[in-house]
mmCIF file of C-alpha atoms in Angstrom:
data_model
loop_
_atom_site.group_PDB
_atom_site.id
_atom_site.type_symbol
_atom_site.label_atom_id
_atom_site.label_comp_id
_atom_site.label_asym_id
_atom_site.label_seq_id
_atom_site.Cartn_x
_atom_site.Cartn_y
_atom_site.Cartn_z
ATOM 1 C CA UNK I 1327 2.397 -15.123 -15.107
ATOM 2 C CA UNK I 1328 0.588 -14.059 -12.276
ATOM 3 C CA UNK I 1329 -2.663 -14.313 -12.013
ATOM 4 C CA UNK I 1330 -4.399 -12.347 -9.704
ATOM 5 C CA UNK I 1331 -5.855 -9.277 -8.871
ATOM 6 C CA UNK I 1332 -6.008 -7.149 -11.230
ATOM 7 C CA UNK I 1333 -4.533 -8.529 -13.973
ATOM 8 C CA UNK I 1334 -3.477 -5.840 -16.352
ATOM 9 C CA UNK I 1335 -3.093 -6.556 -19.958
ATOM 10 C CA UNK I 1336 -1.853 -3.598 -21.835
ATOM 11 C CA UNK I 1337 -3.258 -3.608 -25.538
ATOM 12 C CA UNK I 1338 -0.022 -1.807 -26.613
ATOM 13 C CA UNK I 1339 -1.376 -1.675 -30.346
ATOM 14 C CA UNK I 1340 -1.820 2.047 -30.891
ATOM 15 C CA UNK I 1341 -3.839 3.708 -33.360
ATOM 16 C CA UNK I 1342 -3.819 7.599 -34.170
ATOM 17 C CA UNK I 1343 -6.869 9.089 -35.637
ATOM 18 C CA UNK I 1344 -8.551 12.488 -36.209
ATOM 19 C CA UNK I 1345 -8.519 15.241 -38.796
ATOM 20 C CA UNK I 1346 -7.145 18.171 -37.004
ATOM 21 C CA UNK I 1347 -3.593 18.738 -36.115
ATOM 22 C CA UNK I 1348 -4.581 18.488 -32.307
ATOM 23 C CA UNK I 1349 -5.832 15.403 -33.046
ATOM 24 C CA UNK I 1350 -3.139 13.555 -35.041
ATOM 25 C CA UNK I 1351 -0.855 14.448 -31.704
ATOM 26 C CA UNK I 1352 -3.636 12.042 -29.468
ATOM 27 C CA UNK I 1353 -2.635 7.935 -29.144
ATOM 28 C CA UNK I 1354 -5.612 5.442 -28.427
ATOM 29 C CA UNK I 1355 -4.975 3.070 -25.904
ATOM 30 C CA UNK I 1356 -6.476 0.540 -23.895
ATOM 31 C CA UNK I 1357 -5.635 -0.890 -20.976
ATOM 32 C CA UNK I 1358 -7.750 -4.583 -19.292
ATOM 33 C CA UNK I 1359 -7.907 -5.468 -15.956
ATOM 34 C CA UNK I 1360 -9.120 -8.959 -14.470
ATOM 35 C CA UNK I 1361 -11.438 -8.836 -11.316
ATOM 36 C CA UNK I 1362 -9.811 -12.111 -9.855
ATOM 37 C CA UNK I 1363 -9.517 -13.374 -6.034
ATOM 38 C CA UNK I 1364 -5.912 -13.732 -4.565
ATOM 39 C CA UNK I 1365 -5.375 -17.030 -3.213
ATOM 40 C CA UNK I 1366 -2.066 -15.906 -1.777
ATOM 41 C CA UNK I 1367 -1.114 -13.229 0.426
ATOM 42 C CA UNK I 1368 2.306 -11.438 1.844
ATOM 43 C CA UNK I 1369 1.947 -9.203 4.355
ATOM 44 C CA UNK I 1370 4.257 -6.828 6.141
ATOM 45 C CA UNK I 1371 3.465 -4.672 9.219
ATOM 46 C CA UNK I 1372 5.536 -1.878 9.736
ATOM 47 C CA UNK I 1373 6.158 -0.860 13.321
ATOM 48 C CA UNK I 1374 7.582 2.491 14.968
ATOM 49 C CA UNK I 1375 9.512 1.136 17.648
ATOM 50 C CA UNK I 1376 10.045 4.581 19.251
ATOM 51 C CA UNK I 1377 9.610 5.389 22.787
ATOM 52 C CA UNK I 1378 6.042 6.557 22.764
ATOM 53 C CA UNK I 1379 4.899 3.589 20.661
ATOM 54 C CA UNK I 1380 4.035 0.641 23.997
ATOM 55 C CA UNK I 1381 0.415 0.749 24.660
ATOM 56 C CA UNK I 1382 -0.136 1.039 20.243
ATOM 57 C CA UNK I 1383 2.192 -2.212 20.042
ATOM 58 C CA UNK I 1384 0.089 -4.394 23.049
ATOM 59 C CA UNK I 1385 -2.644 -2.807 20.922
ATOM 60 C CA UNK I 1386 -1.976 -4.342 17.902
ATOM 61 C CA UNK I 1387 -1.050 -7.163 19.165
ATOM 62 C CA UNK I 1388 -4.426 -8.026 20.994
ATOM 63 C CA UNK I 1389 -6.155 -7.243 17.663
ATOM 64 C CA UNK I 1390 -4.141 -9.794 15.534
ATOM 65 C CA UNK I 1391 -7.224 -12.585 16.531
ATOM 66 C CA UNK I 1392 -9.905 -9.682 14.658
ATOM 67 C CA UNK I 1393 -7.248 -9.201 11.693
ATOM 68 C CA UNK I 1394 -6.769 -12.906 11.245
ATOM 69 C CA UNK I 1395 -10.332 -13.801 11.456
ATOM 70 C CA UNK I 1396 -10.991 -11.537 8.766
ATOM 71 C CA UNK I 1397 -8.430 -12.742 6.309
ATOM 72 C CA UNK I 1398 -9.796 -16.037 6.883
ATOM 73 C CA UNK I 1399 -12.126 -15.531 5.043
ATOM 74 C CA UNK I 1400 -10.132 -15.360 1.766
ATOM 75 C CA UNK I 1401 -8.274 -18.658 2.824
ATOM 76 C CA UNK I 1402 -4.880 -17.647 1.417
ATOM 77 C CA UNK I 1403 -1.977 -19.133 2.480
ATOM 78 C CA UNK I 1404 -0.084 -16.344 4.107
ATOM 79 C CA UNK I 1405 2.919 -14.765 4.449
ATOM 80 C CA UNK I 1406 3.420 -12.587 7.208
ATOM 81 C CA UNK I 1407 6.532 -10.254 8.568
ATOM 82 C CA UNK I 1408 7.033 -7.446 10.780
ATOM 83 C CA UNK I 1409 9.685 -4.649 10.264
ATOM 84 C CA UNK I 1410 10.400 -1.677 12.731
ATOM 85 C CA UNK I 1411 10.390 2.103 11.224
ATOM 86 C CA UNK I 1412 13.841 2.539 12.815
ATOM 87 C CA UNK I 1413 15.836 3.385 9.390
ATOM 88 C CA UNK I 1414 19.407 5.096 11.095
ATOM 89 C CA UNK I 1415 22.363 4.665 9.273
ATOM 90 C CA UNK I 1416 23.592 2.955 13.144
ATOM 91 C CA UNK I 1417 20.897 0.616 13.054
ATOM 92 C CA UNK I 1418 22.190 -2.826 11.851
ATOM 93 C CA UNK I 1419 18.681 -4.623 11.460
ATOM 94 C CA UNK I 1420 17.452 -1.899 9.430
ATOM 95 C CA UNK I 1421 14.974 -3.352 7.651
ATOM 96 C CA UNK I 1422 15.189 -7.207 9.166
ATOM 97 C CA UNK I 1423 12.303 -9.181 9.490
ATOM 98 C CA UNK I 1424 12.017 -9.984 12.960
ATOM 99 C CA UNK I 1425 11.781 -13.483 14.691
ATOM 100 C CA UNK I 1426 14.134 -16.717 14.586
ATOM 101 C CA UNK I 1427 12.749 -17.120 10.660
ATOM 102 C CA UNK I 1428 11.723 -14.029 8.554
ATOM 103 C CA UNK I 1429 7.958 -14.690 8.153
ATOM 104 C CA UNK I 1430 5.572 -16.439 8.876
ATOM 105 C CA UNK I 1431 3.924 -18.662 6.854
ATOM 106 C CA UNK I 1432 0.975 -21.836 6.734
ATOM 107 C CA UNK I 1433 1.552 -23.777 9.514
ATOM 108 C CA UNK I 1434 2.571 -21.492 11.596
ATOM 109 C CA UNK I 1435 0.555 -20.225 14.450
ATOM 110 C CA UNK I 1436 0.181 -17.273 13.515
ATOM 111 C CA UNK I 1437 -1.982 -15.575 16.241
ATOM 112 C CA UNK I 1438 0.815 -16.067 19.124
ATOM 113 C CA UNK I 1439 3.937 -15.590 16.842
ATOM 114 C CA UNK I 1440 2.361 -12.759 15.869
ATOM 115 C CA UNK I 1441 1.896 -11.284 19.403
ATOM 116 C CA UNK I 1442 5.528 -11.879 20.302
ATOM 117 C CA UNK I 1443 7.270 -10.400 17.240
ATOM 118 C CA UNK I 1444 4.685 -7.153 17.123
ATOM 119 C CA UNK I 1445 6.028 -5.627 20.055
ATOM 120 C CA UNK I 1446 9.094 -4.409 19.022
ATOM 121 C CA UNK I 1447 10.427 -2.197 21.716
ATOM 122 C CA UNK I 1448 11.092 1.319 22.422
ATOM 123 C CA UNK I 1449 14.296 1.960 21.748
ATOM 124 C CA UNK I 1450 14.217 2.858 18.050
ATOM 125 C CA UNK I 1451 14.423 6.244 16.109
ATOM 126 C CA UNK I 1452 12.782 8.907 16.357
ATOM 127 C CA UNK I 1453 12.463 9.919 12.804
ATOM 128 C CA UNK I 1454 10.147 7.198 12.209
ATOM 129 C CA UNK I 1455 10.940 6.622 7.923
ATOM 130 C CA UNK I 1456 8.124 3.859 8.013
ATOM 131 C CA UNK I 1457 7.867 3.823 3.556
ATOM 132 C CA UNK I 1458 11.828 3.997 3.332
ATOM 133 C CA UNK I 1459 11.896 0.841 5.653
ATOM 134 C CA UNK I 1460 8.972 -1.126 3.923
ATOM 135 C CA UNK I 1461 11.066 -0.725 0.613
ATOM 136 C CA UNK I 1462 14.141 -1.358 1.889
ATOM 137 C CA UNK I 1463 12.888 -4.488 3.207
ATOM 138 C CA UNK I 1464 11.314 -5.784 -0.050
ATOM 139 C CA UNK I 1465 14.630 -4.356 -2.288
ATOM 140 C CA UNK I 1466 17.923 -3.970 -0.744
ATOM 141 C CA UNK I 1467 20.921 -6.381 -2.101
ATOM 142 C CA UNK I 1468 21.962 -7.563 1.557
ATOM 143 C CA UNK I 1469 18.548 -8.254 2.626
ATOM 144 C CA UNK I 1470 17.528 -10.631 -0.520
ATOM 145 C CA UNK I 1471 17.581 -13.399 1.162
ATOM 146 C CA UNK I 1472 14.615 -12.568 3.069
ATOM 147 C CA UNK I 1473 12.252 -10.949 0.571
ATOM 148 C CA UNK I 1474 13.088 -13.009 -2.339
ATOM 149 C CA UNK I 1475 11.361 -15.958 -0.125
ATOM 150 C CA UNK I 1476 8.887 -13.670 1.453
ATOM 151 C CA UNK I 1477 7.607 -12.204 -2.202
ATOM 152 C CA UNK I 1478 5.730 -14.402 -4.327
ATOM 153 C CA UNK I 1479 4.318 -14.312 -7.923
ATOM 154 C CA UNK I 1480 0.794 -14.854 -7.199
ATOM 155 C CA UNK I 1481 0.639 -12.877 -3.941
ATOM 156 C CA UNK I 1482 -1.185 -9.792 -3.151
ATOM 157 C CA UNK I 1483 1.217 -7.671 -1.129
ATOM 158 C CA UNK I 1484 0.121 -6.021 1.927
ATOM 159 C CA UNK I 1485 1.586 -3.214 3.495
ATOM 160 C CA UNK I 1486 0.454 -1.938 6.795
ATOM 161 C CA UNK I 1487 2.383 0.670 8.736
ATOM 162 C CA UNK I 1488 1.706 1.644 12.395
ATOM 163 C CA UNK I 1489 3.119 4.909 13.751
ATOM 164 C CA UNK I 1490 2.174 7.849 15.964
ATOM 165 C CA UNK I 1491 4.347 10.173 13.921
ATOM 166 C CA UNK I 1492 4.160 11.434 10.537
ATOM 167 C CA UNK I 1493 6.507 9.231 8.023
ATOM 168 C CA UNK I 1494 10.279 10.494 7.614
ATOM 169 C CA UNK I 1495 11.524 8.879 4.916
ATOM 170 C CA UNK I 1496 14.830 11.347 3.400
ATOM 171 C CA UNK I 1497 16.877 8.809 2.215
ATOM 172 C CA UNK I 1498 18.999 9.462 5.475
ATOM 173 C CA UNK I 1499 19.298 13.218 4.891
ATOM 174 C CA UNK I 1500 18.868 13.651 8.534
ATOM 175 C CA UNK I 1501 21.879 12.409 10.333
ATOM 176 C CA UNK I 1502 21.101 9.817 13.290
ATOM 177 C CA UNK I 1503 22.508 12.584 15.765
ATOM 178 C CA UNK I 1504 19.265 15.299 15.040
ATOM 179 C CA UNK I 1505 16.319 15.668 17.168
ATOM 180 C CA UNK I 1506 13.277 13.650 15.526
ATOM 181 C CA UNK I 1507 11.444 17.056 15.245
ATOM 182 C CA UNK I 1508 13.776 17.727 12.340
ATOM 183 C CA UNK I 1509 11.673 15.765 10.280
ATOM 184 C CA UNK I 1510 9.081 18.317 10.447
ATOM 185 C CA UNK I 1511 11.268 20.753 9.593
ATOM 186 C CA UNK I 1512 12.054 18.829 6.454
ATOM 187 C CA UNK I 1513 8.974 17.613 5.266
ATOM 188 C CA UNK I 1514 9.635 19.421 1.650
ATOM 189 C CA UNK I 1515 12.706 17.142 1.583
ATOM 190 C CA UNK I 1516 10.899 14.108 2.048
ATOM 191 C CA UNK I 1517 11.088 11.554 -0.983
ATOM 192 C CA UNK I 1518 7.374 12.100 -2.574
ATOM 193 C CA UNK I 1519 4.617 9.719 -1.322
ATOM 194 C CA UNK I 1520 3.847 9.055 -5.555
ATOM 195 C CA UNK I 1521 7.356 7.611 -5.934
ATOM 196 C CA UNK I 1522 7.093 5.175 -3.131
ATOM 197 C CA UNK I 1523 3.817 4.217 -4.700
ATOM 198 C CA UNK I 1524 5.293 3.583 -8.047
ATOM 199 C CA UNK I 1525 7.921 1.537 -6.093
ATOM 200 C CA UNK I 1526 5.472 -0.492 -4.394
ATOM 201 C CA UNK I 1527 3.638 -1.379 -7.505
ATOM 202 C CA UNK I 1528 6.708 -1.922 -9.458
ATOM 203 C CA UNK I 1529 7.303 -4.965 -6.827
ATOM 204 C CA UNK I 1530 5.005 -6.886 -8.309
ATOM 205 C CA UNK I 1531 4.375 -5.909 -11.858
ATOM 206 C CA UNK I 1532 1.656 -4.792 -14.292
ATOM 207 C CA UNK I 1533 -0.196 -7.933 -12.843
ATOM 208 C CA UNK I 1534 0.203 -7.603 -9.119
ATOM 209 C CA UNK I 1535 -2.023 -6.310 -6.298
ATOM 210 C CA UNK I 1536 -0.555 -3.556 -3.375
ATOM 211 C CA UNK I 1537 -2.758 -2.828 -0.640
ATOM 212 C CA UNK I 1538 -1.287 0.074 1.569
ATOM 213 C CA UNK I 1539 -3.292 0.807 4.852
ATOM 214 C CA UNK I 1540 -2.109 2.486 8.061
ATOM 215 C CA UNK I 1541 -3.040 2.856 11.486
ATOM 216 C CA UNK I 1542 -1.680 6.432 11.967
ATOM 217 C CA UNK I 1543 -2.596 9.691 14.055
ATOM 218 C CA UNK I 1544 -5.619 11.460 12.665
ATOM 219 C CA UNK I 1545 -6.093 15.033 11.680
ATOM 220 C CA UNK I 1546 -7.404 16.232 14.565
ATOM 221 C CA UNK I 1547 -6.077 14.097 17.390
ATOM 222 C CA UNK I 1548 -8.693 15.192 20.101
ATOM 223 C CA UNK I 1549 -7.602 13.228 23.462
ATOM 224 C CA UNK I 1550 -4.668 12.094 21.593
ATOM 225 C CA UNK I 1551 -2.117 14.924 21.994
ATOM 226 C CA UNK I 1552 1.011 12.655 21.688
ATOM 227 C CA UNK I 1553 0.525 11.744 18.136
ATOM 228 C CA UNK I 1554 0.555 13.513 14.662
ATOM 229 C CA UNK I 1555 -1.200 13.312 11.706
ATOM 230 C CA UNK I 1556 0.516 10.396 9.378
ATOM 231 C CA UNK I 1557 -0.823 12.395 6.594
ATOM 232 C CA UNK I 1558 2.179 10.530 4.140
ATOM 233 C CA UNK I 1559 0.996 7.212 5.074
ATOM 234 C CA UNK I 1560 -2.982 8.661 4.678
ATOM 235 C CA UNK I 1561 -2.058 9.718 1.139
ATOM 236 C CA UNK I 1562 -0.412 6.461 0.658
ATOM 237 C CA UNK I 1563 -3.462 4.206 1.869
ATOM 238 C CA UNK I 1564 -6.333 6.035 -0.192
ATOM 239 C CA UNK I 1565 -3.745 6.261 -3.492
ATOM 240 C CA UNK I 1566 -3.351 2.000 -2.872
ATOM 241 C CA UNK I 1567 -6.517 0.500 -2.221
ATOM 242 C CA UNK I 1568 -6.234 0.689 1.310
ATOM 243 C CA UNK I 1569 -7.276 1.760 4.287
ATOM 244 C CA UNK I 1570 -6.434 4.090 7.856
ATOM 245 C CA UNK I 1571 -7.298 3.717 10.809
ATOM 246 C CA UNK I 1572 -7.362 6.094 13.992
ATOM 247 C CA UNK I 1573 -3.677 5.274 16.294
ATOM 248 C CA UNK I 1574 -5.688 7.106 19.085
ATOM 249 C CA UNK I 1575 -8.500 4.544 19.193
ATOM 250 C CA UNK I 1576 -8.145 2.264 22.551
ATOM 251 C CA UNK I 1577 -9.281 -0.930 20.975
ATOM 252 C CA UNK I 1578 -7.641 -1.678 17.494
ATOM 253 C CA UNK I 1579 -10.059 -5.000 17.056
ATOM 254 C CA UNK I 1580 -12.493 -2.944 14.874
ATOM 255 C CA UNK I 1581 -9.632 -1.723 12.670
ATOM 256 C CA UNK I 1582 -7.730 -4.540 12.094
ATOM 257 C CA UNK I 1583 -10.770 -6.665 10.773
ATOM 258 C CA UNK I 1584 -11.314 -3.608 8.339
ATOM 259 C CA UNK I 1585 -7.533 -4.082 7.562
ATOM 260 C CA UNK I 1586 -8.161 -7.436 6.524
ATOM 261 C CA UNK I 1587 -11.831 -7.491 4.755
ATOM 262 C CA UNK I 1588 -9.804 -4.724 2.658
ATOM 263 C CA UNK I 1589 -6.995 -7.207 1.980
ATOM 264 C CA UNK I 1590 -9.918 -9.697 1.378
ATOM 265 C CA UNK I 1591 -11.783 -7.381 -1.336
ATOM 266 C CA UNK I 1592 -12.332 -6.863 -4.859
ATOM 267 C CA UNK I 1593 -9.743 -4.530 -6.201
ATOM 268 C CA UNK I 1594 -10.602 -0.741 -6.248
ATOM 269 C CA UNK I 1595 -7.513 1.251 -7.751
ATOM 270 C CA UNK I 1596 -6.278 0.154 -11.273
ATOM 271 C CA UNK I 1597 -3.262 1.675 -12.743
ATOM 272 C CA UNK I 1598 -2.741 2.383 -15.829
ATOM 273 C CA UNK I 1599 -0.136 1.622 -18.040
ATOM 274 C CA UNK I 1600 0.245 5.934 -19.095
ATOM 275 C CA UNK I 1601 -1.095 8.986 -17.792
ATOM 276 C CA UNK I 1602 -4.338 9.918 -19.967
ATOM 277 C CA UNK I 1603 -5.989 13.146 -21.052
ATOM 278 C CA UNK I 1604 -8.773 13.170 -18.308
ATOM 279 C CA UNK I 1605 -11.666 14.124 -20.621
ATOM 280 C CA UNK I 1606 -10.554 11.438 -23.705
ATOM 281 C CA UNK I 1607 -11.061 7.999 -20.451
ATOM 282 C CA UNK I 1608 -13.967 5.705 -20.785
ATOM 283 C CA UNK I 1609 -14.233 3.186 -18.793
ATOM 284 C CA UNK I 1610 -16.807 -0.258 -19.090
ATOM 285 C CA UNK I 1611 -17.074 -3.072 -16.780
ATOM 286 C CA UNK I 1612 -18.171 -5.771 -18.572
ATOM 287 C CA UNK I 1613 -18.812 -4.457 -21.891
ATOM 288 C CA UNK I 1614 -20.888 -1.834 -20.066
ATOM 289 C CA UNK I 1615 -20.055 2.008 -19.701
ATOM 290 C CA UNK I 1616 -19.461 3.583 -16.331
ATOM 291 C CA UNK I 1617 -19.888 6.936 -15.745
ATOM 292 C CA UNK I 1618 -17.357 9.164 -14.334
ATOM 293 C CA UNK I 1619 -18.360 10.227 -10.549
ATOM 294 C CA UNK I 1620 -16.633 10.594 -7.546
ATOM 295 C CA UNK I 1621 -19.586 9.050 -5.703
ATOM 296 C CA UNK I 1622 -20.946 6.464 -7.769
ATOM 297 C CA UNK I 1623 -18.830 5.734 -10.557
ATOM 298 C CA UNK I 1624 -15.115 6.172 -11.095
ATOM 299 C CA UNK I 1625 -12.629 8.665 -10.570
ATOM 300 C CA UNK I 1626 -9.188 9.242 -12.379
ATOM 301 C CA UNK I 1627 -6.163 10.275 -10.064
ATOM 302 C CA UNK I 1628 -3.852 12.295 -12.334
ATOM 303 C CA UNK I 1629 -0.578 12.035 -9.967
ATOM 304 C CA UNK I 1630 -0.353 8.024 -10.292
ATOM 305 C CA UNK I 1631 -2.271 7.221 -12.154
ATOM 306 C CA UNK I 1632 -5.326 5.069 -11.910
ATOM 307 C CA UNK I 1633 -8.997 4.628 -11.886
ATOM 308 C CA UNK I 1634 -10.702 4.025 -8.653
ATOM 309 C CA UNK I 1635 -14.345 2.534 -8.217
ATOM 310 C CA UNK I 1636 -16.419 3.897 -5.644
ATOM 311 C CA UNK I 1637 -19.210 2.332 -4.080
ATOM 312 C CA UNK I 1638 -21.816 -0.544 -5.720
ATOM 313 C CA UNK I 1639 -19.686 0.254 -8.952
ATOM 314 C CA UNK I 1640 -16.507 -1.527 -7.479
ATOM 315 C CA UNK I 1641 -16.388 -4.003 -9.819
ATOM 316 C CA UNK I 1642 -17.251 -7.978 -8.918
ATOM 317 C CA UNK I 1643 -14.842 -10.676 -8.989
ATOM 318 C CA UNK I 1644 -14.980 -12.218 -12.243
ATOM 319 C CA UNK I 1645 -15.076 -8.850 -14.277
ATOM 320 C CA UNK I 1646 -13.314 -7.441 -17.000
ATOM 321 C CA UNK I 1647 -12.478 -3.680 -16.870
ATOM 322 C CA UNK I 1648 -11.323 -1.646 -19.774
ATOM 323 C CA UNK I 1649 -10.475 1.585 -19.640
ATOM 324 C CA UNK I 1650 -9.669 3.446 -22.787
ATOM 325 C CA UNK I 1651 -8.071 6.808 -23.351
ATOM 326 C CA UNK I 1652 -5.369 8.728 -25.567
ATOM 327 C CA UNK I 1653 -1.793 9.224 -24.021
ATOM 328 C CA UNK I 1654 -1.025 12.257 -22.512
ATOM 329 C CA UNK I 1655 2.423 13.487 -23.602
#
């Protein structure tokens, strides 16, 4: 059992009601989420390592002290890795945690191993495939050794990826031989941001925690012309509790405490065991109904999908949160 944030318990005992024929086709469920702190966290920063990627690196790497300090907070003993985004068929540590061990871990100093391993170069792809690497990373047969260590039961898994390019991840449909700008070119081809998200979660079960942020190009990069909008990894952060932060900033301290208060927090996004027909959800915190609003209540995102809290109506730790609703076929 895991048991940490959120814990989701799946009442799987379905009743059918109504009198109409419409009705008879709609299936109660309910599905109960725990509001517990982590005590345990594994965390792996994704890195593009291509060549316009320097100053971000030495950027990130002087704001490891902020991120750290931050985490603190939730005194977790912590797991922490780096990958690169370089995913080429050519590339033989595709998906290798870097360093003389994988991660690292309590005892550790994390601060100055951290520095050292961040700064991965320049000579990596440039069709930066930053979700296909985090995956591959956490999955792949050959590379078991290092995530069946790094992944633990009771862990909250963080995911933050670092790039001044929007994310390529194809599967390798792009051979290592074409000009990164191909990815651009491709973006319909792109495995969907939702199934990387179902991925992620399916890591670490119906009672596991993912936390997704970035630190990506913006929309509008004014005074940042070299990078472009991550908008894959931006759909990926606000869909998994996360956060993203601006790549064109010239001090990262500010983000990377955000990055870990986030980590830190009460849960936002719960999924839910279905999808549910929108208008049939209620949702109570506590024994106590929450109305639906974008602003100060909850919100229900079809495409995963999941309730997420806004505001002073993120629930505490020590909650309970059901959220009722009838299957949608």
């Amino acid at each position: 059992m895991r048991p940490l944030l959120p814990i989701l318990v799946s009442l799987a005992a379905l009743s059918v009601s109504g009198c109409s024929e419409h009705d008879l086709n709609r299936v109660d469920t309910e599905d109960t989420f725990y509001q517990e702190k982590s005590s345990t966290a594994d965390i792996l920063w994704v890195v593009d390592d291509s060549i316009s990627m320097a100053d971000e690196q030495s950027l990130v790497a002087q704001g490891i002290r902020s991120f750290m300090g931050a985490l603190g907070e939730l005194d977790a003993d912590t797991h922490l890795a780096i990958i690169t985004t370089d995913m080429d068929v050519g590339n033989p540590e595709r998906g290798v945690m870097r360093g003389e061990t994988p991660f690292l871990r309590e005892g550790d100093d994390y601060e100055a191993e951290f520095r050292a391993r961040v700064q991965v170069g320049t000579s990596g792809s440039d069709k930066e495939r930053g979700l296909q690497a985090a995956l591959h990373a956490l999955t792949a047969d050959d590379l078991e050794s290092q995530w069946s260590t790094f992944l633990r039961d009771s862990s909250v898994l963080a995911l933050i990826f670092v790039s001044d390019e929007n994310d390529c991840s194809d599967d390798n449909i792009i051979s290592d031989e074409s000009p990164g700008a191909d990815c651009y070119d491709h973006l319909p081809e792109m495995i969907p941001v939702v199934d990387y998200i179902q991925a992620f979660q399916g890591l670490v079960g119906e009672t596991g925690r993912v936390v997704a942020s970035s630190i990506v190009g913006p929309p509008a990069a004014d005074g940042c012309d070299d990078s472009w909008y991550g908008s894959r990894y931006d759909t990926l952060s606000q869909k998994m509790d996360g956060l993203t932060g601006n790549i064109c900033e010239t001090d990262y301290g500010s983000i990377m405490e955000d990055l870990g208060e986030r980590l830190i927090g009460p849960t936002r996004v719960f999924f839910l065991n279905h999808s549910a027909i929108s208008d049939s959800i209620q949702v109570h915190v506590d024994s106590s109904e929450i109305d639906r609003s974008d602003q100060t209540g909850w919100s229900y995102d079809s495409e995963v999908p999941s309730i997420r809290f806004e505001g002073s109506y993120v629930p505490e730790y020590g909650s309970v949160i059901e959220v009722s609703y009838d299957i949608l076929d």
